[in-house]
mmCIF file of C-alpha atoms and ligand atoms in Angstrom:
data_model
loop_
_atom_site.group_PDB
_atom_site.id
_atom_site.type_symbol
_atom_site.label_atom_id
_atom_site.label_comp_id
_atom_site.label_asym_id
_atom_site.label_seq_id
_atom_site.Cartn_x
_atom_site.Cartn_y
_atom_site.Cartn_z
ATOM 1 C CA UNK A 1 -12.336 -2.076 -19.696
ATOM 2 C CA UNK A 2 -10.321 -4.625 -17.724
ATOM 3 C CA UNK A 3 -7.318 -2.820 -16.521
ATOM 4 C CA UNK A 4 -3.728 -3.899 -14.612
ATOM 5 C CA UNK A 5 -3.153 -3.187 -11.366
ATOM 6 C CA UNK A 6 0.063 -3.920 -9.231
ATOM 7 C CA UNK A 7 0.107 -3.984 -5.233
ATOM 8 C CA UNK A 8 3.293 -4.481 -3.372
ATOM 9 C CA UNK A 9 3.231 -6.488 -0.543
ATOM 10 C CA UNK A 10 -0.029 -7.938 -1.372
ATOM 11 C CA UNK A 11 0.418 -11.905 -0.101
ATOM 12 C CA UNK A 12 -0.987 -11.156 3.322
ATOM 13 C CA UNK A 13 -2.856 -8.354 5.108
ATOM 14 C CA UNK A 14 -4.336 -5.183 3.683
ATOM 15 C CA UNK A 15 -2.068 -5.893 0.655
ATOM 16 C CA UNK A 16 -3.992 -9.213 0.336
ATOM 17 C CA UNK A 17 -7.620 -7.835 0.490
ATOM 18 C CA UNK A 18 -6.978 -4.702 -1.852
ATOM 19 C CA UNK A 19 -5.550 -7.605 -4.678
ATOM 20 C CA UNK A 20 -8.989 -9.390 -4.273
ATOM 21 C CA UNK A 21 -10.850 -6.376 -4.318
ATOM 22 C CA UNK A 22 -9.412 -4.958 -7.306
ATOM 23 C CA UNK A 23 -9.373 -8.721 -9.210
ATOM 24 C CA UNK A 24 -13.141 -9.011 -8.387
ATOM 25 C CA UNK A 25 -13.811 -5.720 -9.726
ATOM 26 C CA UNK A 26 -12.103 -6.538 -13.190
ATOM 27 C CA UNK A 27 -8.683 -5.470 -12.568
ATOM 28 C CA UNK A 28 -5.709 -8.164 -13.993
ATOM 29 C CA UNK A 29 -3.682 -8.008 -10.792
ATOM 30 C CA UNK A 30 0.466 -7.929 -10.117
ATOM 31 C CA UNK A 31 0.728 -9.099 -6.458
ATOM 32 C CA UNK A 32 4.151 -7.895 -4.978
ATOM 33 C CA UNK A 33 5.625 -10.021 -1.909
ATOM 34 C CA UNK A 34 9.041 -10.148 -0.694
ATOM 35 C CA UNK A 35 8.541 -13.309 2.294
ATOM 36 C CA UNK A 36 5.502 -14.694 1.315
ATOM 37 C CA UNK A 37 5.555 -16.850 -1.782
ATOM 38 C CA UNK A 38 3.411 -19.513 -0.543
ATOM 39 C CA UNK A 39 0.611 -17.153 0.353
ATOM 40 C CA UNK A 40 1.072 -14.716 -3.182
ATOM 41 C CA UNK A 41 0.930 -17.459 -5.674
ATOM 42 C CA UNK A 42 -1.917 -19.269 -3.577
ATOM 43 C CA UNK A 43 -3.589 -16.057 -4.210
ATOM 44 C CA UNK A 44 -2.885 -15.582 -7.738
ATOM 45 C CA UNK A 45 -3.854 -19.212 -8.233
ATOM 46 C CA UNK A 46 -7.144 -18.087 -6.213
ATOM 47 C CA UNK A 47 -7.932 -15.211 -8.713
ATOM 48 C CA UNK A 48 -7.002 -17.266 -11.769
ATOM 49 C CA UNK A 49 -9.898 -19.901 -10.887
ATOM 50 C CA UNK A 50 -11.925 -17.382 -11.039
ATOM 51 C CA UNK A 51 -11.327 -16.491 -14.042
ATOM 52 C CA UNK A 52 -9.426 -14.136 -13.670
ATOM 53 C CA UNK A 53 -5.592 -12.765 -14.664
ATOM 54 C CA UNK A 54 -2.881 -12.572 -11.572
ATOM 55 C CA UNK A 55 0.596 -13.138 -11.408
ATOM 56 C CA UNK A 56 2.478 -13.099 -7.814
ATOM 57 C CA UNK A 57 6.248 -11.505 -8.505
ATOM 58 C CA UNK A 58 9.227 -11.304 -5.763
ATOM 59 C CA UNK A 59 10.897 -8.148 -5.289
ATOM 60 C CA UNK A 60 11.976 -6.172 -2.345
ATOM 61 C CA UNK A 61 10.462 -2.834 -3.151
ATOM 62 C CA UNK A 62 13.530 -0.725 -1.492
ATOM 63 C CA UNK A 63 15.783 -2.563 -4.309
ATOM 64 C CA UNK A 64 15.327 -0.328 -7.227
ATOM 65 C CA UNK A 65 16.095 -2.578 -10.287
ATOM 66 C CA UNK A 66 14.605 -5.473 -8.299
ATOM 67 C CA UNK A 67 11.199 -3.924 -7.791
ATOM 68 C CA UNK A 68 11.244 -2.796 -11.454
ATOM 69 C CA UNK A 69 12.245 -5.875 -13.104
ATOM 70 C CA UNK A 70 9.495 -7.535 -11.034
ATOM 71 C CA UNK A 71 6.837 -4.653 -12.521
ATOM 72 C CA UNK A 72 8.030 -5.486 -15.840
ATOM 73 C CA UNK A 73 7.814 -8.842 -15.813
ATOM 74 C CA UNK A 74 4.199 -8.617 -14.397
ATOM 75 C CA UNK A 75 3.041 -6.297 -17.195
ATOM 76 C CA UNK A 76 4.471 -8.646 -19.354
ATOM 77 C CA UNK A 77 2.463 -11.107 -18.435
ATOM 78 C CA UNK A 78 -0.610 -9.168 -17.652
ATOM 79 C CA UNK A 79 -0.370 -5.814 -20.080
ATOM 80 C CA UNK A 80 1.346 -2.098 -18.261
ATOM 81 C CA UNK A 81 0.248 -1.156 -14.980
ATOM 82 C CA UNK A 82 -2.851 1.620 -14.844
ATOM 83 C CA UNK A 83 -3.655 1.208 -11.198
ATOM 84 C CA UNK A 84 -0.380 1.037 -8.487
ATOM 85 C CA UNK A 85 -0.919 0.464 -4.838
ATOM 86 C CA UNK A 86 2.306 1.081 -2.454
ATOM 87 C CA UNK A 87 1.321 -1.082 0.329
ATOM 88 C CA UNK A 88 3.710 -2.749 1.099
ATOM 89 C CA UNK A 89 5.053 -2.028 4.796
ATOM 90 C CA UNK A 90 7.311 -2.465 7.852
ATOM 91 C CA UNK A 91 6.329 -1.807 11.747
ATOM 92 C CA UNK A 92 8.980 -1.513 14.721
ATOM 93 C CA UNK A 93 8.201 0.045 18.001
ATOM 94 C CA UNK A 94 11.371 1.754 19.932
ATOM 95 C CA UNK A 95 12.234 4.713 21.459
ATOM 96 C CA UNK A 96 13.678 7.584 19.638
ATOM 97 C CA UNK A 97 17.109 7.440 21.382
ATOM 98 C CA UNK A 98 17.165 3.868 20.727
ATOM 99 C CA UNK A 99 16.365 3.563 17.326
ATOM 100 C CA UNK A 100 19.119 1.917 15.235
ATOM 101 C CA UNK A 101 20.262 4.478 11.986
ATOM 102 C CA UNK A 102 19.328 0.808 9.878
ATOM 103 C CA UNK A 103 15.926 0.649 11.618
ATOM 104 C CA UNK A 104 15.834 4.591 10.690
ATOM 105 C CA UNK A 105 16.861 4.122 6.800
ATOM 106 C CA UNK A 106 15.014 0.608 6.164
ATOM 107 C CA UNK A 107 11.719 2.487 7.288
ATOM 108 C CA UNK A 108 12.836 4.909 4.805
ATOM 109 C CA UNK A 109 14.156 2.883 2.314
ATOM 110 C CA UNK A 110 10.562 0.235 2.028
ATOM 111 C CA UNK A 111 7.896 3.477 2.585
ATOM 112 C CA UNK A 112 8.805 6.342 0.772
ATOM 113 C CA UNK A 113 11.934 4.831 -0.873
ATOM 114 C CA UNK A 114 9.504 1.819 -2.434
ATOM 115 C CA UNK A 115 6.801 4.431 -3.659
ATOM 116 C CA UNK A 116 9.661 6.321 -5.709
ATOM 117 C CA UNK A 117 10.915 3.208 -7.445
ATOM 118 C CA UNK A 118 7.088 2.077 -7.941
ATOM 119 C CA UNK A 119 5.720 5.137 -9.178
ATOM 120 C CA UNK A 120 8.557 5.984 -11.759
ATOM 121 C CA UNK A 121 8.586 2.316 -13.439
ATOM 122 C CA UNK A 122 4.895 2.415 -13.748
ATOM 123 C CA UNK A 123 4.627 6.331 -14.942
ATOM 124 C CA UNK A 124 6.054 6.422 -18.431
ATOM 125 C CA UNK A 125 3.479 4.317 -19.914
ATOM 126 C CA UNK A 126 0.614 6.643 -17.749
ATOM 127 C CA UNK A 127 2.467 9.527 -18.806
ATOM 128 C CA UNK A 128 1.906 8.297 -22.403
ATOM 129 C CA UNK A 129 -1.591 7.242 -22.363
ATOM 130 C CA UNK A 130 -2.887 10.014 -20.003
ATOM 131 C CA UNK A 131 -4.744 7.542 -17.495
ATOM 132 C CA UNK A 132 -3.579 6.110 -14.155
ATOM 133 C CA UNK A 133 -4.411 6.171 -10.595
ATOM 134 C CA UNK A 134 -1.656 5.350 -7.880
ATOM 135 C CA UNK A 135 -2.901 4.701 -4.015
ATOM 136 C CA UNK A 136 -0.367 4.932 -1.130
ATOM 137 C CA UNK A 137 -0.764 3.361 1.898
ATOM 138 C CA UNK A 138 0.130 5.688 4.684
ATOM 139 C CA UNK A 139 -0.814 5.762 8.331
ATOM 140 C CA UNK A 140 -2.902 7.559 10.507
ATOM 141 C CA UNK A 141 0.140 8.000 12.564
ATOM 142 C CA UNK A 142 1.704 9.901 9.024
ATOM 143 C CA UNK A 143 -1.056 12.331 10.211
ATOM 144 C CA UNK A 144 -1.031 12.462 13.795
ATOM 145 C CA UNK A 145 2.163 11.637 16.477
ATOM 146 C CA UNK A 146 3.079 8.931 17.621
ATOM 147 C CA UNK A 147 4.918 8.098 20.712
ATOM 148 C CA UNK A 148 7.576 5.042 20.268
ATOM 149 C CA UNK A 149 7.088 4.981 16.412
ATOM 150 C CA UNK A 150 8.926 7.837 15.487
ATOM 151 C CA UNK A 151 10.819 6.520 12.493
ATOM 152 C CA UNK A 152 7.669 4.626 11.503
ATOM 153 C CA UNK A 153 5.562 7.757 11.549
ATOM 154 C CA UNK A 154 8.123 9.815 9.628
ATOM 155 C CA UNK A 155 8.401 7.609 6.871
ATOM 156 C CA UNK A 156 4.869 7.474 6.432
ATOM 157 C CA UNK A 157 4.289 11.197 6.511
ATOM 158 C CA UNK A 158 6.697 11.428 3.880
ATOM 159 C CA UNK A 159 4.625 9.032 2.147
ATOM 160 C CA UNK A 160 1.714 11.801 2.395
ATOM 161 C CA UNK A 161 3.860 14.512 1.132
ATOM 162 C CA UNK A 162 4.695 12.633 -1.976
ATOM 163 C CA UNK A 163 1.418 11.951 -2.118
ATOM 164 C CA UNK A 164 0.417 15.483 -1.865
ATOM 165 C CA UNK A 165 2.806 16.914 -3.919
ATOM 166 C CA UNK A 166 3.218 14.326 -6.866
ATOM 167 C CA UNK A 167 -0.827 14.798 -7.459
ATOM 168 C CA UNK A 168 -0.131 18.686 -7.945
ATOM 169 C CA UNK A 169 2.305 17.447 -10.372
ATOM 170 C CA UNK A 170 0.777 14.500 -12.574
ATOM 171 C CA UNK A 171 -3.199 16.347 -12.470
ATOM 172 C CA UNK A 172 -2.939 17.988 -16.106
ATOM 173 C CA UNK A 173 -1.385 14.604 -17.206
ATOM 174 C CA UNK A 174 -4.596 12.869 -15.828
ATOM 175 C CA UNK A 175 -3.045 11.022 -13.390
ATOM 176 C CA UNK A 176 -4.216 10.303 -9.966
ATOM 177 C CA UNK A 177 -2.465 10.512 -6.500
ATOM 178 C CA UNK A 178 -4.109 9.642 -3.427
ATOM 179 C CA UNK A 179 -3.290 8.145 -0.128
ATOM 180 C CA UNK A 180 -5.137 6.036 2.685
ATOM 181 C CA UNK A 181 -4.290 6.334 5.978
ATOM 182 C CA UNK A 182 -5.373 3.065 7.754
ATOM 183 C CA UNK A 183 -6.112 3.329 11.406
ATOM 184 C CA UNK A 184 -5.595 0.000 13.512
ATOM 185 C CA UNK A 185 -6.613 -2.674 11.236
ATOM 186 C CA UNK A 186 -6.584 -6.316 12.465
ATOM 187 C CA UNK A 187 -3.605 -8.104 10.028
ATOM 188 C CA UNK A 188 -0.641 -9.677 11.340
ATOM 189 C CA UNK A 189 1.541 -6.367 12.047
ATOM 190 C CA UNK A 190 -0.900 -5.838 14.869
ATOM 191 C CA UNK A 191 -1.071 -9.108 16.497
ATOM 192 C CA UNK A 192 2.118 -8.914 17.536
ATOM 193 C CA UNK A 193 0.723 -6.211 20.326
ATOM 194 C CA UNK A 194 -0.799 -8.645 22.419
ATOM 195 C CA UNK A 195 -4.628 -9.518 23.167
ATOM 196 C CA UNK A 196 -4.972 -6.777 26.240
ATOM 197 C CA UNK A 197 -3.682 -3.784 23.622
ATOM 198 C CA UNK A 198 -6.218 -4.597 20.630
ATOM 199 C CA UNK A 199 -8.615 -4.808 22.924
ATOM 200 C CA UNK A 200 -8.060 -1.718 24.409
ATOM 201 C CA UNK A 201 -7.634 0.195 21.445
ATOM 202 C CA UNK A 202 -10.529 -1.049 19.893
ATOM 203 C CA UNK A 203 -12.457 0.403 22.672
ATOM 204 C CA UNK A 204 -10.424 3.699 21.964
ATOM 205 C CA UNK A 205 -11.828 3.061 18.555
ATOM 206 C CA UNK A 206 -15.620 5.598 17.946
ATOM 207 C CA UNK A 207 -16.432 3.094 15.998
ATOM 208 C CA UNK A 208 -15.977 0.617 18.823
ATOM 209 C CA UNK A 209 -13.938 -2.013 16.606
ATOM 210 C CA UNK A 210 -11.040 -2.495 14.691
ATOM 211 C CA UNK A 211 -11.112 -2.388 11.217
ATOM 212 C CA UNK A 212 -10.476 -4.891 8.952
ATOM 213 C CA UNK A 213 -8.237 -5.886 5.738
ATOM 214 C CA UNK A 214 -11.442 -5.245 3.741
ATOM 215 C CA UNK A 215 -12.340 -1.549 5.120
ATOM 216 C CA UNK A 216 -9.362 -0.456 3.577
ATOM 217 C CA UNK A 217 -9.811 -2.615 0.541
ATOM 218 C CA UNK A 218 -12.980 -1.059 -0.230
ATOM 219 C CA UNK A 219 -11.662 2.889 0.203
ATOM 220 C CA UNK A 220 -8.218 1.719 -2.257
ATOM 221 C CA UNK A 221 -10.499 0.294 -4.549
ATOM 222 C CA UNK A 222 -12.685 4.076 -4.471
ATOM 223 C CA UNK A 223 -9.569 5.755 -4.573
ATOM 224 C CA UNK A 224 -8.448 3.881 -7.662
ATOM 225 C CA UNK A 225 -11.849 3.605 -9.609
ATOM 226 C CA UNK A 226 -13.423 6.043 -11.968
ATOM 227 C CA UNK A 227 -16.039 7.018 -8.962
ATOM 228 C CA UNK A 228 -12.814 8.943 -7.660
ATOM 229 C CA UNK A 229 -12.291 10.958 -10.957
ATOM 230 C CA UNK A 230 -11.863 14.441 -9.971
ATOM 231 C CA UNK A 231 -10.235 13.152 -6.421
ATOM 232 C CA UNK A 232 -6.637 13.717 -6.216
ATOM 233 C CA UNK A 233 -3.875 14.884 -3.733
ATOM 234 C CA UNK A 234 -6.704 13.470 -0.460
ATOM 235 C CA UNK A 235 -5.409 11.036 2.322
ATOM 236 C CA UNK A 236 -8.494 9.140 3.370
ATOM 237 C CA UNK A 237 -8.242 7.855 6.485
ATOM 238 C CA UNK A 238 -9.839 4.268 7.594
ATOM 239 C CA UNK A 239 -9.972 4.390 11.296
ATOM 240 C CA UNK A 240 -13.649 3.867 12.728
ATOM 241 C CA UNK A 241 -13.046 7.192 13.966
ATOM 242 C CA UNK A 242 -9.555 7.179 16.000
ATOM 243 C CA UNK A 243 -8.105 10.007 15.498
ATOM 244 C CA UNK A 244 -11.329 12.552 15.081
HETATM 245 P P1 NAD B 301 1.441 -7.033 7.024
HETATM 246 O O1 NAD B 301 2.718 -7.093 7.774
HETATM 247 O O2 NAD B 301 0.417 -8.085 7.227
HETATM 248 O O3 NAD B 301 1.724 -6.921 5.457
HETATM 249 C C1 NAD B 301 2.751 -6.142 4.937
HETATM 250 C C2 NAD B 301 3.193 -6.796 3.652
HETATM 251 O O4 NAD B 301 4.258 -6.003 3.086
HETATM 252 C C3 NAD B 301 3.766 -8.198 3.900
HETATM 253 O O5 NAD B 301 3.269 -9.072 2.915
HETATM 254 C C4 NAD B 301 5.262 -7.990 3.750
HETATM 255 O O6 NAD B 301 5.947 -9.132 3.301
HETATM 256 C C5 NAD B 301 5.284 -6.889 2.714
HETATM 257 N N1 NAD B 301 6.569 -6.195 2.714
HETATM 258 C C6 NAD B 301 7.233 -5.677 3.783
HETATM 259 N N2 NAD B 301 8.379 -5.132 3.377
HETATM 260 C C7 NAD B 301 8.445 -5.306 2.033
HETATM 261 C C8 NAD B 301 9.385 -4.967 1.058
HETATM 262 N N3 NAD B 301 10.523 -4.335 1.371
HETATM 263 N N4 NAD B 301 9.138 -5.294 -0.252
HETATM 264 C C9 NAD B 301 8.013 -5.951 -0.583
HETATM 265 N N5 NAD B 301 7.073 -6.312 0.313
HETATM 266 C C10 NAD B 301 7.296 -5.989 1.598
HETATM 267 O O7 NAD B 301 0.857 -5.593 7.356
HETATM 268 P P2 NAD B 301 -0.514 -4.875 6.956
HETATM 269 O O8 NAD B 301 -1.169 -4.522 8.210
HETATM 270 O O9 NAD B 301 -1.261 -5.628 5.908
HETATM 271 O O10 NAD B 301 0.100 -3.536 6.342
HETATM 272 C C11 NAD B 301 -0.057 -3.114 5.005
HETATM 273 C C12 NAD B 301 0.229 -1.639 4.919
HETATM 274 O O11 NAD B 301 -0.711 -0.917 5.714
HETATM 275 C C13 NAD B 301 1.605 -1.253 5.445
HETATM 276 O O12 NAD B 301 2.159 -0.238 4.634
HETATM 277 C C14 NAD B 301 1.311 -0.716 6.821
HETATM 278 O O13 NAD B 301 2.287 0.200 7.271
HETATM 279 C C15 NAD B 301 -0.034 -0.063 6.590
HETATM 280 N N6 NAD B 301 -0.809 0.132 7.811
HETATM 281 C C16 NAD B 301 -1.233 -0.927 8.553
HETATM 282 C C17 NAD B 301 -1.970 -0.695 9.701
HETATM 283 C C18 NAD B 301 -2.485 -1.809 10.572
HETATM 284 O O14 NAD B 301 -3.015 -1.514 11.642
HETATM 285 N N7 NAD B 301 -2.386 -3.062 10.184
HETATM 286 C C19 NAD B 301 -2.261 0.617 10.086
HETATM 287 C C20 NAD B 301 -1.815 1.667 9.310
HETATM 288 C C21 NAD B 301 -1.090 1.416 8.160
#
């Protein structure tokens, strides 16, 4: 049965791979994107040529009504929303004492802020028909500290307790909660580090390389597919290893 699926902040990135992922394996697809229009409806055109159903919608997923008007008009187009990914995401390196309160509340406001507004626009109609899986993307530094990415890490532990807590919550209604926990994947938020730090930290990595877009594709996918039935409430982490 072909179902709907919306992922914020899927032009680019992780976001990007988990919408192909899901369209390939039958899923009609909402992609999410706040800067990248180009890239979104490039990818929704993508999907549609082969044959099947996507539709790229704009919405800041901190803005409440924006974010919700932009699920509606997606299942709308596509029919309501059985699978939702919260992957969209922002990355700032600073030191505690110099971390602006905005910087603080705009981590806040897109990770576990976004997931609120997400989750409760999509939830009535998986309330109603029993049936829905929702994947969060956290971090592996939502698990584990991390120095200079305090506000960053925060956010997306509070993404895990959500997580966590919400799946207690929605199991009798059938209703799925998981998280992934990417470790350092290779997508535009870490090129910014610099060719000396990937390198180095894919050395740090077990699995001696940094993972890709598609490695956490491929676990989202799990998460949200009926191989993951009686899985709920887990944070899978997708890190070659790094923090074992
Ligand atoms: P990316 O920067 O390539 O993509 C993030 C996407 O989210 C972009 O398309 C961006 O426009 C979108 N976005 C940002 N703020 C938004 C908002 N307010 N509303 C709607 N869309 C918004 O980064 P990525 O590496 O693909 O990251 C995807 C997710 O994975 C993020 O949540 C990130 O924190 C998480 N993650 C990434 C890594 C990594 O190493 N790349 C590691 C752990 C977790």
């Amino acid at each position: 049965m072909e179902k709907t699926a919306f992922v914020t902040g899927g032009g680019r990135g992780i976001g990007r791979a988990v919408v192909r992922r899901l369209a390939a394996e039958g899923c009609a697809v909402g992609i999410n994107y706040l800067q990248s229009r180009e890239a979104a409806e490039e990818l929704a055109r993508e999907i549609r040529q082969q044959g099947g159903r996507a539709l790229a919608v704009r919405a800041d997923v901190a803005d409440r009504a924006a974010i919700t008007a932009a699920i509606r008009q997606a299942e709308e187009a596509l029919g309501p929303v059985e699978v939702l990914v919260n992957n969209a995401g922002i990355a700032q390196n600073d030191l505690f004492q110099d971390t602006p309160e905005a910087l603080w509340r705009r981590m806040f406001a897109v990770h576990a802020d976004g997931a609120f507004h997400t989750i409760q626009a999509v939830l009535p109609h998986m309330l109603h028909v029993k049936r829905g899986a929702i994947v969060n993307i956290s971090s592996i530094w939502g698990l584990r500290g991390a120095s200079c990415e305090v506000a960053y890490a925060s956010s997306k532990a509070a993404v895990i307790g959500l997580t966590r807590s919400l799946a207690m919550e929605l199991a009798p209604s059938r209703i799925r909660v998981n998280c992934v926990a990417p470790g350092v994947i290779r997508t535009d938020m870490v090129e910014c580090l610099g060719e000396e730090t990937i390198s180095s930290l894919a050395e740090q990595t077990p699995a001696g390389r940094l993972g890709t877009p598609e490695d956490v594709a491929r676990a989202v996918a799990f998460l949200a597919g009926e191989g993951a039935d009686f899985i709920t409430g887990q944070v899978l982490t997708v890190d070659g290893g790094f923090i074992l």
